[in-house]
XYZ file of N, CA and C in Angstrom:
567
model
N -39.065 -9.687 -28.302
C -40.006 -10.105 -27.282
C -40.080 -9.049 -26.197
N -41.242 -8.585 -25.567
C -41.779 -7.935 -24.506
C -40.905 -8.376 -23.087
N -40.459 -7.295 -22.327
C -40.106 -7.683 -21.399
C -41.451 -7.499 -20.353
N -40.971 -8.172 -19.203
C -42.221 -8.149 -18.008
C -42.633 -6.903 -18.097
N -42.097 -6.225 -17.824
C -41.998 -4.618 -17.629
C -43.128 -3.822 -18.282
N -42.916 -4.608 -20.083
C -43.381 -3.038 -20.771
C -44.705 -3.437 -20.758
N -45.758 -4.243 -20.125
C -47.094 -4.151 -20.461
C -47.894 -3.666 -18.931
N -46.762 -3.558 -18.013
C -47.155 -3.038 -16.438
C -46.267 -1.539 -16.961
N -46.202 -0.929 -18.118
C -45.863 0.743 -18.372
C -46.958 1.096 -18.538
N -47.867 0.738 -19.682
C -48.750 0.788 -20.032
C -50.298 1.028 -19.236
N -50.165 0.342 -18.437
C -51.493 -0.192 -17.803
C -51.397 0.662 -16.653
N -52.689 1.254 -16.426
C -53.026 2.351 -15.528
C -54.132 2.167 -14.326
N -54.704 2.699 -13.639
C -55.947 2.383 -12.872
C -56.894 3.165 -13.499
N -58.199 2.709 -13.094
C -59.834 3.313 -13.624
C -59.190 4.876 -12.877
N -59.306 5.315 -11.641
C -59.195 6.274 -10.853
C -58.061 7.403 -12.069
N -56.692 6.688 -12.316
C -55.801 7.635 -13.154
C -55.704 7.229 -14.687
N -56.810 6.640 -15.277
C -57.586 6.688 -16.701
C -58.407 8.066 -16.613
N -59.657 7.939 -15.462
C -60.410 8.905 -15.829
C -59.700 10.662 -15.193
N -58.443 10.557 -14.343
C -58.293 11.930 -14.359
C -57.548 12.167 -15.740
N -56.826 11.174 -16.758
C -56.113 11.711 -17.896
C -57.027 11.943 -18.823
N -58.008 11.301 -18.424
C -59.477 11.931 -19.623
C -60.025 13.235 -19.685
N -60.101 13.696 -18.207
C -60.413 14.687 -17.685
C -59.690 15.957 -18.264
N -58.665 15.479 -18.244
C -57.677 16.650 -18.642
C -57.603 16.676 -20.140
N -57.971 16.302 -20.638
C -58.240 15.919 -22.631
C -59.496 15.446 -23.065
N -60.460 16.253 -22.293
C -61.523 15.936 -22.976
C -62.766 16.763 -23.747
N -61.432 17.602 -24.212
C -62.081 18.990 -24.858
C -61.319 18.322 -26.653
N -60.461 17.605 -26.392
C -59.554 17.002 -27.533
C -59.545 15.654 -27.894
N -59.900 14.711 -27.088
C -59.265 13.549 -27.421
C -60.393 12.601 -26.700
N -60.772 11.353 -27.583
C -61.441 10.210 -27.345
C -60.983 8.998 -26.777
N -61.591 7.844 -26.450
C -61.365 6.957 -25.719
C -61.463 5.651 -26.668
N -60.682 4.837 -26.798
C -60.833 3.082 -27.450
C -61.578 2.028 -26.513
N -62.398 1.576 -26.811
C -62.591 0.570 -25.938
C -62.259 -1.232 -26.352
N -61.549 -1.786 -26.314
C -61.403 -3.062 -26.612
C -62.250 -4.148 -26.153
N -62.351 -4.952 -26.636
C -63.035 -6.702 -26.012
C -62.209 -7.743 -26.949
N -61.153 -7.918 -26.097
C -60.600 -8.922 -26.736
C -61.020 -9.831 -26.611
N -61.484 -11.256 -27.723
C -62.137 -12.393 -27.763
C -61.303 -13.527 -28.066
N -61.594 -14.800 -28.296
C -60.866 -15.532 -29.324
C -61.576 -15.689 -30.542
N -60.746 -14.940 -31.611
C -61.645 -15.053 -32.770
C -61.555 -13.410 -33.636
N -61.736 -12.518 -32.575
C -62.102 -10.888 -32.691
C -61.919 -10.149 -32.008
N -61.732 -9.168 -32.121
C -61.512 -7.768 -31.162
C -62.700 -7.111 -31.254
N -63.162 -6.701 -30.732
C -64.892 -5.704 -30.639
C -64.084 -4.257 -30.462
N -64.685 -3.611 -31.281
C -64.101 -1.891 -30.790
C -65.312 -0.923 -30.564
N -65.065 0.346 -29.501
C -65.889 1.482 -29.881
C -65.564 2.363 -29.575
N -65.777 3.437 -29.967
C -64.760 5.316 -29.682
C -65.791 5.682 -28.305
N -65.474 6.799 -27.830
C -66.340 7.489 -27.230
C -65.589 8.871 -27.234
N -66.225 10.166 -26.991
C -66.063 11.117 -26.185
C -66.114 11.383 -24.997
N -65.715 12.181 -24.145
C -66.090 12.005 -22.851
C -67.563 12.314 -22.391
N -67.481 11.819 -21.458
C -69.282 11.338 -20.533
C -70.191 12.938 -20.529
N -69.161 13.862 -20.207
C -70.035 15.228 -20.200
C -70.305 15.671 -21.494
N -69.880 15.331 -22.618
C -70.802 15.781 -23.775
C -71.929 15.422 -24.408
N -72.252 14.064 -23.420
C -73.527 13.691 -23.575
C -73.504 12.475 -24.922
N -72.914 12.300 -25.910
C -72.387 11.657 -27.173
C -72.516 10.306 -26.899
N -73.424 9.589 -27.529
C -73.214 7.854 -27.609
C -72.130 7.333 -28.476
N -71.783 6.442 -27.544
C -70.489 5.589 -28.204
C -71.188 4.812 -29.358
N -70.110 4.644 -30.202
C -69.911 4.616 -31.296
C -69.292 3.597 -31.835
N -69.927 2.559 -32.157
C -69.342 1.027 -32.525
C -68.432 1.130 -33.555
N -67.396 0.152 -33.554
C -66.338 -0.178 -34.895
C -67.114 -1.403 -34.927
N -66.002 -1.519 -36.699
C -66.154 -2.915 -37.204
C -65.100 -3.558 -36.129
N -65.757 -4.955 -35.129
C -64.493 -5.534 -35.107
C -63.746 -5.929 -36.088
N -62.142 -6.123 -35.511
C -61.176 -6.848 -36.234
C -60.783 -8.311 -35.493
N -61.057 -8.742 -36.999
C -61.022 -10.510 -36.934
C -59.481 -10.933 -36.383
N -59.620 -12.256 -35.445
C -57.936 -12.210 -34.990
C -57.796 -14.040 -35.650
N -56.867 -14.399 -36.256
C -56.707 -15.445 -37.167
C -55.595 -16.602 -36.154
N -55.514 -17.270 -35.450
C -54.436 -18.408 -34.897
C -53.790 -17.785 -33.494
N -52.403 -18.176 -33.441
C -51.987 -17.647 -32.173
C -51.090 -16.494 -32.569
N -50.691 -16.159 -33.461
C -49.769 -14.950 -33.807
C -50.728 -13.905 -34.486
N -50.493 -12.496 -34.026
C -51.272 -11.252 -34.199
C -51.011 -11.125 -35.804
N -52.440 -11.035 -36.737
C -51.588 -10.510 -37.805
C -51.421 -9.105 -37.902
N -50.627 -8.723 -39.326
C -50.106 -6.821 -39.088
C -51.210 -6.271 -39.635
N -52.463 -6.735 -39.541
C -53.528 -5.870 -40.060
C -54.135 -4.867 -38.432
N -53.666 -6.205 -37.529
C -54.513 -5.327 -36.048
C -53.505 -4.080 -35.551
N -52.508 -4.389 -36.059
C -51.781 -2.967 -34.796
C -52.025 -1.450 -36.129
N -51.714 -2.023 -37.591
C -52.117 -1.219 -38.757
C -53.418 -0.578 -38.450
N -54.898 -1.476 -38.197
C -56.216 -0.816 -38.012
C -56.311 -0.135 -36.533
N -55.417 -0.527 -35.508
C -55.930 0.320 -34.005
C -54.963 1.822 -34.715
N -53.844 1.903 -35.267
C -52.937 3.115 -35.445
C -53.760 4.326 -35.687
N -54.643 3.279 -37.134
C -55.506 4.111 -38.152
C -56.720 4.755 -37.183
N -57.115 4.037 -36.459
C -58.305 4.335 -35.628
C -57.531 5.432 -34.359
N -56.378 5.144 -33.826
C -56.158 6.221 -33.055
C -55.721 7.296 -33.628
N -55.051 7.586 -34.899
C -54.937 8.567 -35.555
C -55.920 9.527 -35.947
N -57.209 8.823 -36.564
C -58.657 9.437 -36.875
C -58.904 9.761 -35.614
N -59.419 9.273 -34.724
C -60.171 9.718 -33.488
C -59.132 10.581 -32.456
N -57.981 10.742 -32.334
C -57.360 11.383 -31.586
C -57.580 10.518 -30.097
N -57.188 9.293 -30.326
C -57.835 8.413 -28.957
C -56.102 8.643 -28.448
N -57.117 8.891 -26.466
C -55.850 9.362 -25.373
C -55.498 8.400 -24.650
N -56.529 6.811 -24.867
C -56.280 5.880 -24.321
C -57.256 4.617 -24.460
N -56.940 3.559 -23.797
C -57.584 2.285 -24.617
C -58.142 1.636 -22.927
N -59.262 1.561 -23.001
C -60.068 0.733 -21.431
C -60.370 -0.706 -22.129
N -59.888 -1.882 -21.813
C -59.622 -2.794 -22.028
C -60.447 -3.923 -21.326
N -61.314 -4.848 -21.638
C -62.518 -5.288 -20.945
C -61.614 -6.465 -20.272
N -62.046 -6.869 -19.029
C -61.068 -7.713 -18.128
C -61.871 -8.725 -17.851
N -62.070 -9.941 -18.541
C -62.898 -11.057 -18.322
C -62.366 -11.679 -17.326
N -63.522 -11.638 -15.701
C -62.647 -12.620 -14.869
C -63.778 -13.365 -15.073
N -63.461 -14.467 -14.298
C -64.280 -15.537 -14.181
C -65.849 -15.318 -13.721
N -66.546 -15.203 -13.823
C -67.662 -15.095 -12.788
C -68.180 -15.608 -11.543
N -67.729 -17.060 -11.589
C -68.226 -17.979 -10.536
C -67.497 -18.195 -9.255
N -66.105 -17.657 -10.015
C -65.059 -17.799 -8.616
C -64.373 -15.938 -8.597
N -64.598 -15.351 -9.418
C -63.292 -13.902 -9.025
C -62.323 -13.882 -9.863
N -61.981 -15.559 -10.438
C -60.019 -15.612 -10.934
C -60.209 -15.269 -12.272
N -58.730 -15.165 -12.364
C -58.205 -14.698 -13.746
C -58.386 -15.977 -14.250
N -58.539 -16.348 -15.753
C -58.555 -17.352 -16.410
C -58.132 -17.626 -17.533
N -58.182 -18.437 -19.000
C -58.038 -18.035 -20.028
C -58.074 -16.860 -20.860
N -59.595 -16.334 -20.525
C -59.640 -14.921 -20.895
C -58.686 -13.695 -20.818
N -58.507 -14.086 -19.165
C -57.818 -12.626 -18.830
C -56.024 -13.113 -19.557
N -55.951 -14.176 -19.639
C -54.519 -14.502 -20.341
C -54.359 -13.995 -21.969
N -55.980 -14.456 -22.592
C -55.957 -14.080 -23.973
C -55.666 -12.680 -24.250
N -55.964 -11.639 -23.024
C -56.358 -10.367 -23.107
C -54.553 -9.618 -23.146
N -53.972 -10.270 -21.918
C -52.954 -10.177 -21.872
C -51.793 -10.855 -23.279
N -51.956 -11.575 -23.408
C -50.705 -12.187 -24.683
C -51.368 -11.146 -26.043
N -52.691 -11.045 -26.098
C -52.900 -9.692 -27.161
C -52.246 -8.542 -27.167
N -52.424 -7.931 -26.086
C -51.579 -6.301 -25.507
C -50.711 -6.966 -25.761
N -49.477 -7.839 -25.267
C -48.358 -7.613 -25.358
C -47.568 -7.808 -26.910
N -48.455 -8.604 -27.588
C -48.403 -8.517 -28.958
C -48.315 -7.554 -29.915
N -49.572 -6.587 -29.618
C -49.669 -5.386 -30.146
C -48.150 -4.587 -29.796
N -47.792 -4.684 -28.554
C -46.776 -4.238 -28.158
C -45.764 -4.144 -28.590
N -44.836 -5.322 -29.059
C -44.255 -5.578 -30.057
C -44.436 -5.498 -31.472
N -45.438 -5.475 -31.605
C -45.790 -5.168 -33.380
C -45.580 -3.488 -33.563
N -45.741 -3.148 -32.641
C -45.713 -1.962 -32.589
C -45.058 -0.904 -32.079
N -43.282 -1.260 -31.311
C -42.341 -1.146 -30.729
C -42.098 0.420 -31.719
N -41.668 -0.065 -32.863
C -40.994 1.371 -33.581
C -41.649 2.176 -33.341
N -43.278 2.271 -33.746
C -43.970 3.593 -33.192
C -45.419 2.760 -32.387
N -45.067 2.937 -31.076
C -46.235 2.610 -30.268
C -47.436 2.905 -29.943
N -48.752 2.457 -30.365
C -49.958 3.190 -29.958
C -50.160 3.270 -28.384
N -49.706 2.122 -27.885
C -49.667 1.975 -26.298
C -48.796 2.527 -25.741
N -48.869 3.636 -24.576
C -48.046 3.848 -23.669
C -48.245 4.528 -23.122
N -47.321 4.796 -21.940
C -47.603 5.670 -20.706
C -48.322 6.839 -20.758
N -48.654 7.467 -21.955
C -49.342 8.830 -22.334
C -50.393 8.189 -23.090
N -50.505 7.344 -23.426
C -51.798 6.592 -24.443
C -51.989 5.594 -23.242
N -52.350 5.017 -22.195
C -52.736 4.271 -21.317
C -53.582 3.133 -21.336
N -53.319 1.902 -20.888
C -54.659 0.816 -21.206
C -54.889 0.717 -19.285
N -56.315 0.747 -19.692
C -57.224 0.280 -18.379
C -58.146 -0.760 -17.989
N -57.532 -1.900 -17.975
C -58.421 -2.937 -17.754
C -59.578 -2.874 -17.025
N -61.002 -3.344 -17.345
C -61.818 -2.901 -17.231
C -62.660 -4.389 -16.418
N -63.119 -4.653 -15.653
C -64.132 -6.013 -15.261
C -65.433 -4.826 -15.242
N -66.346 -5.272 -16.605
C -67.995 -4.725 -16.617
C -68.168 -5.797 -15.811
N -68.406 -6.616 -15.053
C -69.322 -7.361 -14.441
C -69.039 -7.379 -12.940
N -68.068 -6.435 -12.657
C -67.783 -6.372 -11.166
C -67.896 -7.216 -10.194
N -67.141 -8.645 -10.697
C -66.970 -9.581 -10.198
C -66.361 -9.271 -8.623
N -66.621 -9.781 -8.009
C -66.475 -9.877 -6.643
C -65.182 -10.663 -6.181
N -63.803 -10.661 -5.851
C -62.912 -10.925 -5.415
C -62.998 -11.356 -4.465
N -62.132 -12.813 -4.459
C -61.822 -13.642 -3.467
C -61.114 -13.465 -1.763
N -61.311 -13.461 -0.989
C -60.997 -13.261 0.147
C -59.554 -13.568 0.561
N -58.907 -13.485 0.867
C -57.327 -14.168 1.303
C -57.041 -13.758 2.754
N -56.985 -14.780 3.371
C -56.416 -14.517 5.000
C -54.862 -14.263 4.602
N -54.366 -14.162 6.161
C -53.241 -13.383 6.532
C -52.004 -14.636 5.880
N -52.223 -15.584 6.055
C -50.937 -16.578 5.304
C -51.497 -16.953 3.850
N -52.238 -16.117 3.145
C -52.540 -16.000 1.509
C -53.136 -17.263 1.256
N -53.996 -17.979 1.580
C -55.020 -18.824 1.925
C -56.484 -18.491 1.162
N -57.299 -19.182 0.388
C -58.053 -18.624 -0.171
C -58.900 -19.958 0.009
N -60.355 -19.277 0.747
C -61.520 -20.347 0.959
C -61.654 -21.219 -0.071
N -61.776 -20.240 -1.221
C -62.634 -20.550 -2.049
C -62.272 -22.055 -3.125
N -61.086 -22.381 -2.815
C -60.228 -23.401 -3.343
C -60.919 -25.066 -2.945
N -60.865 -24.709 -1.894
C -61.939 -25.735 -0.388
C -63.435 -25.966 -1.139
N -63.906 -24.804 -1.550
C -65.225 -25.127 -1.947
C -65.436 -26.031 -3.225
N -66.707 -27.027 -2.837
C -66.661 -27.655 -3.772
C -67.895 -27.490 -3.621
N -68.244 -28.079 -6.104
C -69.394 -27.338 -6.604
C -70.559 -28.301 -6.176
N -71.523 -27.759 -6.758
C -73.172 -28.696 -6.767
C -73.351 -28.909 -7.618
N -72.838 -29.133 -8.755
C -72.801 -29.253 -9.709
C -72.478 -30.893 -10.177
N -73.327 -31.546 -10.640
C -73.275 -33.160 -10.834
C -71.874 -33.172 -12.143
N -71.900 -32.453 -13.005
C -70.789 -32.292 -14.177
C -70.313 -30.673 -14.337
N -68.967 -30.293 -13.946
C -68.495 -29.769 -14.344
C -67.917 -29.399 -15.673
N -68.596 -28.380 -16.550
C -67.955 -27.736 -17.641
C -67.119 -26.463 -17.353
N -65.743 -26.574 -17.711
C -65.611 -25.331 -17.442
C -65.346 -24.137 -18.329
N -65.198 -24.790 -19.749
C -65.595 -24.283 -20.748
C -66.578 -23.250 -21.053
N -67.736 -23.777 -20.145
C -68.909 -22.925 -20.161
C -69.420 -22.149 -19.110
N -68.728 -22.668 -18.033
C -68.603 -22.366 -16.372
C -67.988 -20.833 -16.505
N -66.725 -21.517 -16.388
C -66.188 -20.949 -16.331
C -64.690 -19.424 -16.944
N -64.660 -19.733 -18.364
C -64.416 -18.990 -19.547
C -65.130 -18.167 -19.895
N -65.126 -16.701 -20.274
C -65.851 -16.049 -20.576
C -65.996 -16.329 -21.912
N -67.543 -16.182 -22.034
C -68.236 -16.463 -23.004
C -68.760 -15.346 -23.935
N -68.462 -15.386 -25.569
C -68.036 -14.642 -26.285
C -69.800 -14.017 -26.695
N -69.477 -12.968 -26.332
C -70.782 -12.224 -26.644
C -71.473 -11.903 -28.030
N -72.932 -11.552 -27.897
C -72.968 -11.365 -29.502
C -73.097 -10.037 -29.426
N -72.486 -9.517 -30.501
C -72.527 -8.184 -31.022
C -71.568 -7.427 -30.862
N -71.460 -6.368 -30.001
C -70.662 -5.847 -29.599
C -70.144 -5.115 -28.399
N -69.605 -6.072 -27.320
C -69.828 -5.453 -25.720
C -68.762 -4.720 -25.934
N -67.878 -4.229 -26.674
C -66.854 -3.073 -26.316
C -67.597 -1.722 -25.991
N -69.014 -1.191 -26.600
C -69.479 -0.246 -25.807
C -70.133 -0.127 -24.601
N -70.144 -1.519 -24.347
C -71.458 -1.848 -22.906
C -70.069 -1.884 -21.953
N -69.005 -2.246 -22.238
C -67.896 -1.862 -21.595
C -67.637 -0.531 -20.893
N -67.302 0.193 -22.209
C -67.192 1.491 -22.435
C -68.506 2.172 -21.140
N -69.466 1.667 -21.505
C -70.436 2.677 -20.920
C -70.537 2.275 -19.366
N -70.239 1.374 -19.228
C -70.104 0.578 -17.863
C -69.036 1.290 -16.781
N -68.009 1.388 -18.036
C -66.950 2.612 -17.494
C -67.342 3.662 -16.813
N -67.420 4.652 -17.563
C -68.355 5.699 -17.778
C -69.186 5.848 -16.305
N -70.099 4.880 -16.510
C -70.905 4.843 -15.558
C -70.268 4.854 -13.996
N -69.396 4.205 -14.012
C -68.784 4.139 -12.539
C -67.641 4.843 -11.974
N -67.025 5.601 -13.022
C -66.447 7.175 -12.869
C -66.839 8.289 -12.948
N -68.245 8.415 -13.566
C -68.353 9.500 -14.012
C -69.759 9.929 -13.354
């Protein structure tokens, strides 16, 4: 089992993702993930100055609550082929409120899975980097000085609450690991 530790080794900021790109991007490509329930969405890229459209994978199908050994086997294979320097990781927050939710939990118990499946030889790590990514630039909650958050207080207009649909990110069709990717891109580069 993963200690607390090894999935805060891993995990980097947008700001020191894109200077390690910078520095390998005469060599080495980028993973983009969308972890779902159900699937992983993938797509490669090169870096932003060569002009190169990203490049969809087949997702890989994810089966119950335990990872099977086909996903850490197909990301190896895929970082081996592509020479990928690191993995930007799509960060589903909530939309309506800012918070972390199911999603961002699913996203998390995945990485740390892979993690362990993949202990003897690791695709993830401090030199291979994951960068959680929010494409929708959700807007964060406010917190006064005794960690107090309005937004708790607020109540909806809403005659029936779903939050299923509210509030869970909702599984896209096709493939947002490049609208990710490019979303990236877009706001570093």
């Amino acid at each position: 089992m993963t200690t607390p530790n090894s999935i805060t080794k891993i995990l980097t900021t947008p700001k020191n993702f894109a200077s390690i790109f910078n520095w390998k991007k005469a060599s080495a490509k980028v993973l983009s993930l969308e972890i779902q329930k159900g699937r992983i969405g993938l797509a490669v890229a090169s870096h932003p100055s060569f002009q190169e459209s990203v490049h969809v994978l087949e997702p890989i199908p994810l089966s119950g609550r335990a990872l099977a050994d086909i996903v850490p086997q197909k990301l190896e294979e895929i970082v081996k082929q592509e020479n990928i320097c690191g993995f930007v990781v799509s960060w589903p927050i909530q939309q309506d409120t800012g918070k972390l939710g199911y999603s961002c939990g699913l996203v998390l118990n995945t990485l740390e899975q892979i993690l362990e499946q993949t202990s003897d030889s690791p695709i993830m790590t401090s030199k291979r980097p994951v960068c959680l990514w929010d494409g929708a630039h959700a807007e964060l909650p406010s917190i006064d000085i005794w960690g107090r958050c309005a937004d708790y207080a607020r109540t909806s207009s809403n005659p029936i609450h779903l939050a299923s649909t509210e509030q869970y990110h909702v599984p896209s069709q096709g493939n947002a690991a490049s609208e990710v990717m490019k979303d990236f891109f877009q706001a570093n580069w």
